[in-house]
Backbone as a chain_set.jsonl record, in Angstrom:
{"seq": "MHSLLSQWQPRLRALATAGLGEDSAHDINHLQRVWRNARVLLQEHAQADALTVMAACYLHDLVNLPKNHPERHLASRQAAVLACRQLAEQDFPAEKLAGVAHAIETHSFSADLRPTTIEAQIVQDADRIDALGAVGLARLFYTAARMDSALAHGTDPLAQHRALNDKAYALDHIVTKLDKLPGKMQTAAGRALAEQRLAVLTDFRAAFAGEWGVSRVLN", "coords": {"N": [[0.89, -1.179, 0.092], [2.101, 1.149, 0.708], [3.856, 1.838, -1.344], [1.824, 2.223, -3.357], [0.424, 4.533, -2.592], [2.479, 6.36, -2.734], [3.097, 6.267, -5.274], [0.648, 7.56, -6.101], [0.433, 10.087, -5.013], [1.795, 12.258, -5.926], [0.337, 12.652, -8.311], [-2.296, 12.983, -7.352], [-1.866, 15.552, -6.067], [-1.001, 16.987, -8.021], [-3.513, 17.347, -9.664], [-5.272, 18.628, -7.829], [-4.005, 20.767, -7.439], [-4.27, 22.096, -9.833], [-6.955, 22.875, -9.977], [-7.435, 24.764, -8.079], [-8.421, 27.64, -6.599], [-8.062, 31.212, -5.381], [-8.237, 31.013, -2.779], [-6.753, 31.136, 0.205], [-7.182, 29.911, 2.259], [-8.144, 27.501, 1.581], [-6.065, 26.187, 0.238], [-3.297, 24.275, -1.484], [-1.736, 23.938, 0.666], [-3.583, 23.504, 2.891], [-4.856, 21.175, 1.572], [-2.806, 19.428, 2.269], [-2.387, 19.369, 5.029], [-4.857, 18.443, 5.721], [-4.583, 15.681, 4.784], [-2.487, 14.998, 6.358], [-3.264, 14.991, 8.914], [-5.412, 13.061, 8.747], [-3.611, 10.791, 8.184], [-2.878, 10.37, 10.77], [-5.13, 9.618, 12.089], [-5.697, 7.43, 10.574], [-3.934, 5.617, 11.898], [-5.332, 4.446, 14.08], [-7.198, 3.062, 12.733], [-6.82, 0.648, 10.658], [-8.113, -0.953, 9.169], [-9.16, 0.68, 7.304], [-9.064, 1.854, 4.008], [-6.315, 3.546, 2.591], [-5.621, 4.665, 0.349], [-8.077, 5.747, -0.913], [-8.657, 7.365, 1.149], [-6.555, 9.146, 1.006], [-6.96, 10.06, -1.726], [-9.623, 11.493, -1.376], [-8.673, 13.371, 0.431], [-7.14, 15.123, -0.861], [-8.666, 16.107, -2.956], [-11.034, 16.996, -2.333], [-11.704, 19.697, -2.194], [-11.945, 20.462, -4.81], [-14.203, 21.653, -5.949], [-14.847, 24.752, -4.789], [-16.914, 26.682, -3.29], [-17.818, 30.239, -1.877], [-18.29, 30.766, 1.561], [-20.528, 32.382, 1.856], [-22.073, 31.99, -0.271], [-24.984, 31.036, -2.281], [-25.214, 28.465, -3.168], [-23.38, 27.051, -1.736], [-23.955, 24.601, -0.001], [-24.179, 22.614, -1.969], [-21.56, 22.347, -3.079], [-19.704, 20.303, -2.163], [-20.847, 18.142, -3.454], [-20.769, 18.485, -6.173], [-17.919, 18.702, -6.166], [-17.371, 15.953, -5.515], [-18.349, 14.548, -7.915], [-16.667, 15.867, -9.912], [-13.982, 15.088, -9.059], [-14.204, 12.181, -9.355], [-14.491, 12.068, -12.146], [-12.141, 12.904, -12.957], [-10.175, 11.394, -11.665], [-10.938, 8.772, -12.887], [-9.964, 9.287, -15.47], [-7.296, 9.244, -15.11], [-6.864, 6.358, -14.617], [-7.434, 5.607, -12.125], [-7.891, 3.097, -9.602], [-11.051, 1.656, -10.143], [-12.782, 0.54, -8.578], [-12.542, 1.766, -6.208], [-13.752, 4.575, -6.532], [-16.172, 5.113, -5.76], [-16.229, 5.037, -3.094], [-14.214, 7.232, -2.741], [-15.72, 9.292, -3.661], [-17.97, 9.298, -1.668], [-16.581, 10.004, 0.433], [-15.77, 12.68, -0.333], [-18.325, 13.987, -0.583], [-19.363, 13.974, 1.847], [-17.608, 15.193, 3.585], [-17.996, 18.063, 4.006], [-19.282, 20.404, 6.102], [-21.458, 22.221, 5.485], [-23.006, 20.711, 3.691], [-24.09, 18.721, 5.422], [-24.197, 15.921, 5.755], [-24.191, 12.36, 6.447], [-21.35, 10.701, 7.143], [-20.939, 7.311, 6.14], [-18.955, 5.324, 5.807], [-15.634, 4.372, 7.172], [-13.619, 5.42, 5.789], [-14.761, 7.914, 5.011], [-15.446, 8.973, 7.219], [-12.85, 9.296, 8.552], [-11.819, 11.491, 6.845], [-13.791, 13.496, 7.03], [-13.31, 14.139, 9.62], [-10.627, 14.819, 9.579], [-10.631, 17.138, 7.961], [-12.047, 18.757, 9.372], [-10.515, 19.129, 11.738], [-8.761, 20.803, 10.874], [-9.696, 23.095, 10.836], [-9.448, 23.992, 13.465], [-7.363, 25.152, 16.217], [-4.292, 26.734, 16.101], [-3.715, 27.307, 13.346], [-6.407, 26.876, 12.385], [-7.531, 29.234, 13.601], [-6.097, 31.264, 12.376], [-7.031, 30.806, 9.789], [-9.815, 31.325, 10.172], [-9.913, 33.972, 10.561], [-8.994, 34.988, 8.243], [-10.842, 34.275, 6.192], [-13.126, 35.502, 7.436], [-12.281, 38.152, 6.826], [-12.279, 38.056, 4.07], [-15.069, 38.091, 3.746], [-15.564, 40.517, 4.421], [-16.35, 40.695, 7.34], [-16.56, 42.195, 10.423], [-13.968, 42.095, 13.077], [-14.944, 41.668, 15.75], [-17.763, 42.268, 17.824], [-18.47, 45.703, 18.735], [-18.863, 46.506, 21.421], [-19.694, 44.259, 22.702], [-17.964, 41.797, 22.554], [-18.116, 39.027, 23.461], [-20.591, 38.368, 23.169], [-22.687, 38.577, 25.38], [-24.941, 39.749, 25.764], [-26.446, 39.952, 23.731], [-27.591, 38.467, 20.231], [-25.647, 35.749, 18.957], [-23.757, 36.428, 15.864], [-22.248, 35.406, 13.448], [-21.685, 36.046, 10.839], [-21.438, 38.696, 10.711], [-19.456, 39.259, 12.631], [-16.474, 38.138, 13.175], [-15.237, 36.802, 15.634], [-17.298, 35.589, 16.655], [-17.799, 33.212, 15.353], [-16.235, 31.311, 16.49], [-18.014, 30.245, 18.523], [-20.244, 29.925, 17.346], [-20.04, 27.708, 15.446], [-17.448, 26.38, 15.711], [-16.768, 25.459, 18.387], [-18.233, 23.421, 18.676], [-17.26, 21.406, 17.2], [-15.427, 19.291, 18.12], [-17.378, 17.607, 19.417], [-18.659, 16.371, 17.262], [-17.085, 14.889, 16.01], [-16.011, 11.783, 14.056], [-14.488, 9.77, 14.814], [-12.591, 8.461, 17.622], [-9.831, 9.395, 17.84], [-9.797, 11.51, 16.278], [-11.562, 13.021, 17.922], [-10.196, 13.602, 20.234], [-7.998, 14.96, 19.343], [-9.185, 17.297, 18.25], [-10.409, 18.318, 20.577], [-8.032, 19.282, 21.78], [-7.166, 21.234, 20.076], [-9.222, 23.072, 20.255], [-8.886, 24.188, 22.606], [-7.037, 26.052, 22.204], [-8.49, 27.967, 20.618], [-10.534, 28.792, 22.571], [-8.993, 29.923, 24.62], [-7.862, 31.997, 23.02], [-10.118, 33.579, 22.448], [-11.146, 34.411, 24.845], [-8.871, 36.033, 25.637], [-8.828, 37.569, 23.676], [-11.113, 39.216, 24.08], [-10.555, 40.356, 26.404], [-8.375, 42.027, 26.004], [-9.72, 43.621, 23.785], [-11.527, 45.142, 25.361], [-9.845, 46.48, 27.171], [-8.538, 47.886, 25.385], [-10.506, 49.599, 24.246], [-11.195, 51.277, 26.682], [-8.538, 52.642, 26.913], [-8.758, 54.111, 24.682]], "CA": [[0.051, -0.114, -0.071], [2.843, 2.468, 0.712], [4.353, 2.037, -2.725], [0.535, 2.749, -4.342], [0.143, 5.869, -2.006], [3.789, 7.195, -3.045], [2.808, 6.572, -6.679], [-0.435, 8.487, -6.402], [0.298, 11.188, -3.895], [2.141, 13.464, -6.743], [-0.691, 12.981, -9.237], [-3.256, 13.845, -6.791], [-1.153, 16.776, -5.841], [-1.106, 17.858, -9.408], [-5.091, 17.307, -9.924], [-5.752, 19.27, -6.754], [-3.462, 22.154, -7.587], [-4.573, 22.581, -11.119], [-8.206, 23.271, -9.468], [-7.306, 25.574, -6.802], [-8.543, 28.969, -6.615], [-7.252, 32.075, -4.696], [-8.65, 31.165, -1.352], [-5.548, 30.669, 0.89], [-7.746, 28.921, 3.601], [-8.31, 26.076, 1.072], [-4.933, 25.965, -0.741], [-2.62, 23.291, -1.232], [-1.059, 23.615, 2.324], [-4.74, 23.074, 3.522], [-5.171, 19.833, 1.367], [-1.638, 18.581, 2.744], [-2.689, 19.339, 6.26], [-5.815, 17.379, 5.888], [-4.002, 14.205, 4.603], [-1.411, 14.527, 7.615], [-4.477, 14.68, 9.842], [-5.895, 11.834, 8.0], [-2.54, 9.647, 8.363], [-2.807, 10.178, 12.33], [-6.334, 8.925, 12.262], [-5.521, 6.073, 10.064], [-3.294, 4.62, 12.719], [-6.041, 3.518, 14.607], [-8.108, 2.342, 11.891], [-6.041, -0.147, 9.887], [-9.067, -1.529, 8.16], [-9.627, 1.605, 6.289], [-8.344, 2.011, 2.772], [-5.59, 4.699, 2.867], [-5.671, 5.228, -0.938], [-9.557, 6.356, -0.914], [-8.998, 8.571, 1.949], [-5.623, 10.255, 0.568], [-7.513, 10.847, -2.804], [-10.488, 12.273, -0.826], [-8.219, 14.404, 1.153], [-6.344, 16.011, -1.729], [-9.539, 16.334, -3.926], [-12.341, 17.426, -1.595], [-12.2, 21.117, -2.416], [-12.088, 20.783, -6.235], [-15.092, 22.769, -6.065], [-14.803, 25.428, -3.475], [-17.752, 27.926, -3.278], [-17.507, 31.108, -0.922], [-19.187, 30.543, 2.452], [-21.703, 33.006, 1.714], [-22.449, 31.655, -1.692], [-26.146, 30.465, -2.009], [-25.059, 27.029, -3.359], [-22.491, 26.317, -0.919], [-24.139, 23.382, 0.455], [-24.0, 21.687, -3.378], [-20.292, 22.39, -3.539], [-19.104, 18.966, -1.89], [-21.194, 17.109, -4.266], [-20.13, 18.669, -7.259], [-16.55, 18.086, -6.014], [-17.155, 14.527, -5.857], [-18.402, 14.155, -9.462], [-15.564, 16.05, -10.627], [-12.992, 14.189, -8.701], [-14.329, 10.896, -9.878], [-14.224, 11.999, -13.573], [-10.6, 13.147, -13.321], [-9.506, 10.223, -11.269], [-11.195, 7.798, -13.899], [-9.172, 9.588, -16.77], [-6.06, 9.066, -14.672], [-6.888, 5.258, -14.39], [-7.41, 5.432, -10.537], [-8.536, 2.098, -9.187], [-12.489, 1.937, -10.479], [-13.501, -0.254, -7.301], [-12.443, 2.803, -5.087], [-14.134, 5.661, -6.853], [-17.525, 5.279, -4.912], [-15.66, 5.372, -1.728], [-13.709, 8.565, -2.645], [-17.108, 10.242, -3.975], [-18.865, 9.492, -0.799], [-15.861, 10.612, 1.447], [-15.849, 13.942, -0.687], [-19.632, 14.529, -0.427], [-19.757, 14.086, 3.207], [-16.696, 16.102, 4.404], [-18.662, 19.306, 4.21], [-20.238, 21.005, 7.22], [-22.514, 22.552, 5.055], [-23.924, 19.582, 2.984], [-24.851, 18.176, 6.374], [-24.387, 14.466, 5.262], [-23.578, 11.562, 7.4], [-20.287, 9.753, 6.439], [-21.302, 5.995, 6.444], [-17.828, 4.51, 5.584], [-14.523, 4.635, 7.88], [-12.735, 6.411, 5.27], [-15.44, 9.186, 4.802], [-15.421, 9.363, 8.63], [-11.719, 9.955, 8.536], [-11.71, 12.646, 6.016], [-14.552, 14.655, 7.591], [-12.734, 14.402, 11.027], [-9.333, 15.577, 9.167], [-10.752, 18.472, 7.506], [-12.537, 19.709, 10.434], [-9.601, 19.38, 12.533], [-7.875, 21.886, 10.148], [-10.558, 24.413, 11.295], [-9.404, 24.27, 14.812], [-6.176, 25.195, 16.715], [-3.816, 28.091, 15.661], [-3.841, 27.436, 11.967], [-7.745, 27.143, 12.248], [-7.724, 30.547, 14.024], [-5.64, 32.242, 11.236], [-8.17, 30.612, 8.672], [-11.089, 32.056, 10.593], [-10.006, 35.489, 10.29], [-8.554, 35.243, 6.829], [-12.058, 33.902, 5.774], [-13.917, 36.525, 7.648], [-11.913, 39.319, 6.034], [-12.849, 38.074, 2.458], [-16.401, 38.315, 3.644], [-15.958, 41.77, 4.899], [-16.912, 40.914, 8.69], [-15.759, 42.609, 11.614], [-13.361, 41.472, 14.073], [-15.837, 41.509, 16.818], [-18.911, 43.264, 18.226], [-17.637, 46.732, 19.284], [-19.057, 46.663, 22.839], [-19.963, 43.166, 23.405], [-17.469, 40.746, 21.719], [-18.661, 37.636, 23.951], [-22.11, 38.128, 22.888], [-23.302, 38.257, 26.449], [-26.055, 40.585, 25.789], [-26.993, 39.906, 21.981], [-27.536, 37.131, 19.625], [-24.442, 35.547, 18.03], [-23.704, 36.624, 14.397], [-20.743, 35.078, 12.758], [-21.645, 36.767, 9.595], [-21.236, 39.985, 10.869], [-18.571, 39.261, 13.596], [-15.595, 36.777, 13.148], [-15.105, 36.165, 16.888], [-18.612, 34.69, 17.101], [-17.675, 31.989, 14.714], [-15.793, 30.142, 17.383], [-19.015, 29.74, 19.382], [-21.489, 29.45, 16.502], [-19.692, 26.627, 14.835], [-15.958, 25.808, 16.075], [-16.589, 24.849, 19.54], [-19.111, 22.201, 18.336], [-16.72, 20.412, 16.281], [-15.297, 18.107, 18.827], [-18.479, 16.571, 19.849], [-19.368, 15.831, 15.844], [-16.185, 14.091, 15.367], [-16.358, 10.611, 14.151], [-13.48, 8.959, 15.393], [-11.953, 8.795, 18.932], [-8.516, 10.152, 17.879], [-10.211, 12.838, 15.99], [-12.24, 13.807, 18.811], [-9.002, 13.956, 21.184], [-7.106, 16.233, 18.675], [-10.096, 18.492, 18.081], [-10.435, 18.984, 21.899], [-6.798, 19.935, 22.214], [-6.831, 22.4, 19.332], [-10.2, 23.738, 20.553], [-8.48, 24.872, 23.834], [-6.361, 27.203, 21.576], [-9.425, 29.019, 20.282], [-11.357, 29.369, 23.753], [-8.12, 30.833, 25.318], [-7.847, 33.389, 22.449], [-11.234, 34.265, 22.641], [-11.23, 34.997, 26.141], [-7.772, 36.822, 25.967], [-9.174, 38.589, 22.877], [-12.311, 39.866, 24.869], [-9.835, 41.129, 27.509], [-7.619, 43.056, 25.265], [-10.705, 44.429, 23.341], [-12.074, 46.089, 26.444], [-8.668, 47.28, 27.469], [-8.152, 48.956, 24.155], [-11.574, 50.536, 24.493], [-10.917, 52.206, 27.823], [-7.494, 53.464, 26.581], [-9.059, 55.064, 23.777]], "C": [[0.904, 1.174, 0.122], [3.299, 2.83, -0.375], [3.178, 2.68, -3.463], [0.638, 4.278, -3.685], [1.207, 6.731, -2.69], [3.63, 7.472, -4.563], [1.721, 7.442, -6.974], [-0.386, 9.74, -5.9], [0.75, 12.249, -5.137], [1.011, 13.587, -7.831], [-2.069, 13.429, -8.698], [-2.972, 15.162, -6.589], [-1.59, 17.76, -7.089], [-2.856, 18.06, -9.981], [-5.503, 18.35, -9.145], [-5.201, 20.728, -7.071], [-3.847, 22.817, -8.877], [-5.962, 23.119, -10.879], [-8.329, 24.233, -8.447], [-7.628, 27.012, -7.29], [-7.569, 29.931, -5.911], [-7.531, 32.102, -3.086], [-7.423, 30.491, -0.814], [-5.829, 29.654, 2.033], [-8.135, 27.543, 2.95], [-7.356, 26.021, -0.19], [-4.131, 24.596, -0.682], [-2.01, 22.715, 0.003], [-2.203, 22.969, 3.067], [-4.944, 21.376, 3.139], [-4.006, 18.984, 2.053], [-2.042, 18.263, 4.319], [-3.734, 18.215, 6.559], [-5.43, 16.246, 5.83], [-3.136, 13.93, 5.76], [-2.427, 14.352, 8.584], [-4.906, 13.43, 9.872], [-4.709, 10.605, 8.421], [-2.618, 9.423, 9.975], [-4.232, 9.294, 12.661], [-6.305, 7.517, 11.684], [-4.865, 5.067, 10.97], [-4.2, 4.017, 13.741], [-7.183, 2.894, 14.035], [-7.365, 1.553, 10.634], [-6.77, -0.679, 8.918], [-9.458, -0.683, 7.06], [-8.548, 1.788, 5.117], [-7.702, 3.348, 2.534], [-5.576, 5.443, 1.371], [-6.905, 6.211, -1.155], [-9.279, 7.481, 0.048], [-7.911, 9.523, 1.572], [-6.263, 10.849, -0.771], [-8.65, 11.895, -2.398], [-10.098, 13.601, -0.22], [-7.522, 15.529, 0.145], [-7.603, 16.7, -2.874], [-11.021, 16.969, -3.544], [-12.779, 18.968, -1.837], [-11.979, 21.244, -3.916], [-13.129, 21.948, -6.612], [-15.224, 23.571, -4.572], [-15.552, 26.727, -3.431], [-17.495, 28.982, -2.006], [-18.595, 30.711, 0.088], [-20.371, 31.134, 2.378], [-22.541, 32.868, 0.25], [-23.912, 30.854, -1.507], [-26.012, 28.854, -2.328], [-24.009, 26.46, -2.783], [-22.498, 24.988, -0.617], [-23.996, 22.232, -0.698], [-22.395, 21.503, -3.523], [-19.331, 20.859, -3.342], [-19.499, 17.841, -3.057], [-20.814, 17.291, -5.784], [-18.566, 18.382, -7.335], [-16.189, 16.781, -6.502], [-17.374, 14.071, -7.173], [-17.161, 14.578, -10.06], [-14.285, 15.521, -10.528], [-13.208, 12.933, -9.349], [-14.075, 10.882, -11.323], [-12.796, 12.151, -13.776], [-9.852, 11.946, -12.885], [-9.779, 8.892, -12.379], [-10.231, 8.166, -15.276], [-7.76, 9.354, -16.271], [-5.998, 7.296, -14.173], [-6.838, 4.744, -12.82], [-8.293, 4.074, -10.565], [-10.263, 2.128, -9.212], [-13.193, 1.549, -9.065], [-13.566, 0.767, -6.124], [-13.131, 4.032, -5.28], [-15.543, 5.959, -6.199], [-17.312, 5.636, -3.747], [-14.958, 6.783, -1.698], [-15.177, 9.609, -2.965], [-17.686, 10.388, -2.673], [-17.921, 10.257, 0.348], [-15.817, 12.213, 1.056], [-17.148, 14.62, -0.15], [-19.757, 14.904, 0.852], [-18.957, 14.929, 4.097], [-17.237, 17.502, 4.842], [-19.481, 19.657, 5.316], [-21.441, 21.524, 6.706], [-23.439, 21.581, 4.47], [-24.76, 18.849, 4.066], [-25.213, 16.776, 6.186], [-23.475, 13.816, 6.107], [-22.716, 10.678, 6.757], [-20.767, 8.266, 6.851], [-20.027, 4.816, 6.521], [-16.852, 4.932, 6.613], [-13.813, 5.524, 6.965], [-13.446, 7.854, 5.246], [-15.254, 9.741, 6.146], [-14.186, 10.083, 9.005], [-11.306, 11.322, 7.857], [-12.483, 13.742, 6.66], [-13.817, 15.066, 8.724], [-11.484, 15.279, 10.584], [-9.652, 16.759, 8.856], [-11.205, 19.228, 8.568], [-11.675, 20.179, 11.501], [-8.692, 20.46, 12.399], [-8.575, 23.269, 10.537], [-10.309, 24.875, 12.984], [-7.869, 24.647, 15.125], [-5.557, 26.655, 16.084], [-4.039, 28.138, 14.089], [-5.292, 27.553, 11.739], [-8.076, 28.539, 12.56], [-7.336, 31.601, 12.894], [-6.729, 31.907, 9.907], [-9.582, 31.402, 8.719], [-11.069, 33.419, 10.162], [-9.697, 35.877, 8.921], [-9.936, 35.112, 5.853], [-13.143, 35.168, 6.024], [-13.566, 37.861, 7.045], [-12.337, 39.142, 4.435], [-14.303, 38.21, 2.466], [-16.727, 39.52, 4.294], [-16.566, 41.89, 6.348], [-15.93, 41.452, 9.503], [-14.906, 41.722, 12.564], [-14.191, 40.757, 15.06], [-16.903, 42.721, 17.0], [-18.209, 44.489, 19.062], [-17.824, 46.876, 20.615], [-19.364, 45.368, 23.57], [-19.345, 41.876, 22.849], [-17.757, 39.458, 22.194], [-20.129, 37.525, 23.695], [-22.843, 37.777, 24.229], [-24.684, 38.859, 26.633], [-26.727, 40.897, 24.419], [-26.774, 38.689, 21.343], [-26.07, 37.024, 18.895], [-24.647, 35.722, 16.772], [-22.536, 36.47, 13.842], [-20.626, 35.615, 11.273], [-21.112, 38.123, 9.559], [-19.744, 40.238, 11.687], [-17.626, 37.92, 13.718], [-15.437, 36.085, 14.469], [-16.214, 35.252, 17.289], [-18.632, 33.385, 16.4], [-17.045, 30.85, 15.692], [-17.012, 29.475, 18.385], [-20.096, 29.247, 18.667], [-21.108, 28.308, 15.815], [-18.487, 25.748, 15.71], [-16.032, 25.048, 17.173], [-17.619, 23.739, 19.709], [-18.426, 21.23, 17.897], [-16.287, 19.147, 16.808], [-16.278, 17.026, 19.111], [-19.173, 16.005, 18.47], [-18.117, 15.003, 15.48], [-16.47, 12.699, 15.307], [-15.666, 9.557, 14.649], [-12.827, 9.356, 16.767], [-10.663, 9.713, 18.859], [-8.969, 11.305, 17.521], [-10.852, 13.881, 16.924], [-11.162, 14.472, 19.837], [-8.341, 15.081, 20.586], [-7.916, 17.388, 18.663], [-10.216, 19.111, 19.468], [-9.398, 19.742, 22.303], [-6.77, 20.982, 21.436], [-8.222, 23.372, 19.577], [-9.573, 24.671, 21.88], [-7.754, 26.085, 23.09], [-7.277, 28.272, 21.301], [-10.209, 29.654, 21.519], [-10.314, 30.206, 24.533], [-8.003, 31.991, 24.602], [-8.813, 34.122, 22.542], [-11.378, 35.183, 24.02], [-9.857, 36.227, 26.405], [-8.023, 38.046, 24.715], [-10.054, 39.679, 23.531], [-11.669, 41.043, 25.729], [-9.142, 42.371, 26.898], [-8.469, 44.227, 24.56], [-11.145, 45.62, 24.146], [-11.11, 46.891, 26.888], [-8.454, 48.49, 26.37], [-9.399, 50.092, 23.873], [-11.505, 51.667, 25.615], [-9.64, 53.046, 27.559], [-7.958, 54.679, 25.483], [-10.413, 55.933, 24.065]], "O": [[0.435, 2.236, -0.288], [3.284, 4.032, -0.642], [3.438, 3.644, -4.184], [0.969, 5.18, -4.454], [0.848, 7.791, -3.203], [3.913, 8.548, -5.091], [1.756, 8.086, -8.022], [-1.189, 10.558, -6.348], [-0.062, 13.159, -5.307], [0.789, 14.729, -8.232], [-2.864, 14.091, -9.365], [-3.823, 15.986, -6.925], [-2.224, 18.814, -7.131], [-3.182, 19.005, -10.7], [-6.198, 19.161, -9.756], [-5.915, 21.725, -6.957], [-3.744, 24.039, -8.981], [-6.24, 23.983, -11.711], [-9.446, 24.464, -7.983], [-7.107, 27.469, -8.308], [-6.387, 29.607, -5.805], [-7.149, 32.982, -2.315], [-7.052, 29.413, -1.277], [-5.059, 28.858, 2.571], [-8.412, 26.571, 3.654], [-7.734, 25.857, -1.35], [-4.398, 23.837, 0.25], [-1.816, 21.543, 0.323], [-1.972, 22.011, 3.806], [-5.127, 20.494, 3.978], [-4.292, 17.836, 2.391], [-2.022, 17.122, 4.78], [-3.588, 17.308, 7.379], [-5.795, 15.513, 6.749], [-3.007, 12.775, 6.165], [-2.336, 13.266, 9.155], [-4.821, 12.719, 10.873], [-5.086, 9.567, 8.964], [-2.413, 8.288, 10.406], [-4.239, 8.371, 13.475], [-6.831, 6.565, 12.26], [-5.13, 3.867, 10.897], [-3.773, 3.002, 14.29], [-8.028, 2.286, 14.691], [-7.479, 2.115, 9.545], [-6.249, -0.918, 7.829], [-9.987, -1.118, 6.037], [-7.338, 1.852, 5.333], [-8.448, 4.294, 2.278], [-5.524, 6.669, 1.28], [-6.717, 7.366, -1.539], [-9.698, 8.59, -0.282], [-8.164, 10.715, 1.745], [-6.131, 12.058, -0.962], [-8.686, 12.999, -2.942], [-10.767, 14.634, -0.24], [-7.434, 16.711, 0.477], [-7.36, 17.719, -3.521], [-11.897, 17.326, -4.331], [-13.929, 19.386, -1.707], [-11.802, 22.416, -4.247], [-12.929, 22.9, -7.367], [-15.612, 23.079, -3.512], [-14.937, 27.79, -3.521], [-16.907, 28.467, -1.055], [-19.697, 30.355, -0.329], [-21.346, 30.513, 2.801], [-23.461, 33.587, -0.138], [-23.975, 30.044, -0.582], [-26.724, 28.065, -1.708], [-23.619, 25.379, -3.224], [-21.547, 24.226, -0.79], [-23.73, 21.071, -0.386], [-21.995, 20.489, -4.095], [-18.503, 20.427, -4.144], [-18.767, 16.945, -3.477], [-20.583, 16.325, -6.511], [-18.021, 17.925, -8.34], [-15.349, 16.407, -7.32], [-16.62, 13.203, -7.615], [-16.536, 13.748, -10.721], [-13.514, 15.417, -11.482], [-12.235, 12.553, -10.001], [-13.529, 9.901, -11.829], [-12.247, 11.568, -14.711], [-8.973, 11.475, -13.608], [-8.862, 8.113, -12.641], [-9.847, 7.261, -16.016], [-6.944, 9.259, -17.188], [-5.107, 6.974, -13.387], [-6.31, 3.704, -12.427], [-9.223, 3.921, -11.356], [-10.786, 2.659, -8.233], [-14.071, 2.251, -8.562], [-14.413, 0.701, -5.234], [-13.216, 4.726, -4.266], [-15.943, 7.123, -6.175], [-18.031, 6.479, -3.211], [-15.103, 7.476, -0.692], [-15.408, 10.627, -2.313], [-17.975, 11.543, -2.362], [-18.463, 11.053, 1.115], [-15.824, 13.025, 1.981], [-17.118, 15.61, 0.58], [-20.201, 16.019, 1.128], [-19.394, 15.361, 5.163], [-16.932, 17.998, 5.927], [-20.541, 19.034, 5.383], [-22.475, 21.352, 7.351], [-24.634, 21.644, 4.762], [-25.883, 18.412, 3.818], [-26.362, 16.393, 6.403], [-22.39, 14.25, 6.495], [-23.145, 9.917, 5.89], [-20.979, 8.118, 8.055], [-20.089, 3.737, 7.109], [-17.174, 6.018, 7.094], [-13.355, 6.526, 7.513], [-12.773, 8.866, 5.443], [-14.921, 10.921, 6.257], [-14.199, 11.162, 9.598], [-10.516, 12.106, 8.381], [-11.947, 14.835, 6.847], [-13.638, 16.272, 8.896], [-11.291, 16.359, 11.143], [-9.01, 17.643, 9.423], [-10.764, 20.369, 8.706], [-11.841, 21.234, 12.113], [-8.019, 20.986, 13.286], [-7.995, 24.355, 10.519], [-10.836, 25.823, 13.567], [-7.093, 24.42, 14.197], [-6.296, 27.541, 15.654], [-4.6, 29.142, 13.651], [-5.58, 28.359, 10.855], [-8.895, 29.091, 11.826], [-8.04, 32.551, 12.554], [-7.129, 32.806, 9.167], [-10.24, 31.904, 7.808], [-11.972, 33.971, 9.532], [-10.073, 36.954, 8.455], [-10.041, 35.816, 4.849], [-13.82, 35.7, 5.145], [-14.467, 38.652, 6.768], [-12.674, 40.096, 3.734], [-14.878, 38.424, 1.399], [-17.862, 39.735, 4.718], [-17.189, 42.903, 6.668], [-14.718, 41.27, 9.384], [-15.289, 40.567, 12.75], [-14.19, 39.536, 15.219], [-16.867, 43.823, 16.453], [-17.445, 44.221, 19.989], [-16.882, 47.44, 21.171], [-19.329, 45.293, 24.798], [-20.084, 40.909, 22.667], [-17.671, 38.59, 21.326], [-20.76, 36.535, 24.063], [-23.563, 36.779, 24.251], [-25.449, 38.507, 27.53], [-27.391, 41.892, 24.13], [-25.927, 37.891, 21.744], [-25.474, 37.971, 18.382], [-25.69, 35.243, 16.325], [-21.775, 37.433, 13.745], [-19.569, 35.59, 10.643], [-20.482, 38.621, 8.626], [-19.019, 41.202, 11.442], [-17.986, 36.872, 14.253], [-15.489, 34.855, 14.49], [-16.097, 34.329, 18.095], [-19.396, 32.499, 16.782], [-17.361, 29.662, 15.619], [-16.906, 28.364, 18.906], [-20.831, 28.356, 19.093], [-22.125, 27.708, 15.465], [-18.676, 24.653, 16.24], [-15.454, 23.961, 17.145], [-17.812, 23.209, 20.803], [-18.847, 20.094, 18.119], [-16.571, 18.076, 16.272], [-16.053, 15.817, 19.057], [-20.147, 15.258, 18.554], [-18.262, 14.357, 14.442], [-17.087, 12.2, 16.248], [-16.213, 8.484, 14.903], [-12.556, 10.538, 16.981], [-10.46, 10.622, 19.664], [-8.699, 12.265, 18.242], [-10.785, 15.108, 16.849], [-11.236, 15.645, 20.201], [-8.123, 16.099, 21.243], [-7.435, 18.459, 19.034], [-10.137, 20.335, 19.572], [-9.56, 20.72, 23.034], [-6.293, 21.956, 22.019], [-8.205, 24.469, 19.017], [-9.903, 25.852, 21.991], [-8.022, 27.193, 23.555], [-6.998, 29.417, 21.656], [-10.503, 30.85, 21.523], [-10.745, 31.203, 25.112], [-8.01, 33.051, 25.227], [-8.631, 35.327, 22.716], [-11.661, 36.377, 24.112], [-9.925, 37.124, 27.245], [-7.536, 39.175, 24.774], [-9.745, 40.87, 23.511], [-12.03, 42.218, 25.797], [-9.347, 43.526, 27.272], [-8.172, 45.42, 24.625], [-11.149, 46.789, 23.76], [-11.408, 48.075, 27.045], [-8.26, 49.69, 26.564], [-9.224, 51.208, 23.384], [-11.759, 52.844, 25.362], [-9.668, 54.196, 27.997], [-7.584, 55.852, 25.486], [-10.754, 56.822, 23.284]]}, "num_chains": 1, "name": "protein.A"}
């Protein structure tokens, strides 16, 4: 299997790179981090097909619509169709295409589809882990800037006296979505890693709110 992965990895990278847009939160570095996360999860699931997982990790963002796009929830299905077509043209093992498609379709939070194979569960966890921790924090604010969101609410950054709104305030996204990810993990290893990385975000949120308040007093 290792030789097969080594054979396919550069080809998958090439396919992924050719389809990438200008979104640095979903660039080749993101895809490689997702595959790295997946390799960690594969260690506790030896029965999973690593080639299927690797292909889905590299190709899951072939169609990547902005988070505020009205068809965002359809992007993963479109990516699955495109990935299978491109893989078939590259003579990827035909018996693995359905598994790759399912893993790509179900990785998306927006699509809200349940992964039913261990390969798809690993890919979903691996992708969501990259939304947490220090890198996840950087991706959060990068994406918020692309959507013209404010850093935080001017007088109530922790939403103690208002409704959360992560479309308007980047900091709200930690509570509206990201702190729920560990509980949605499909694998035990994914849950443990997600909980470790979530601590980075919760500590940052508290520190941010403290500094935000200080800055307002000083000004």
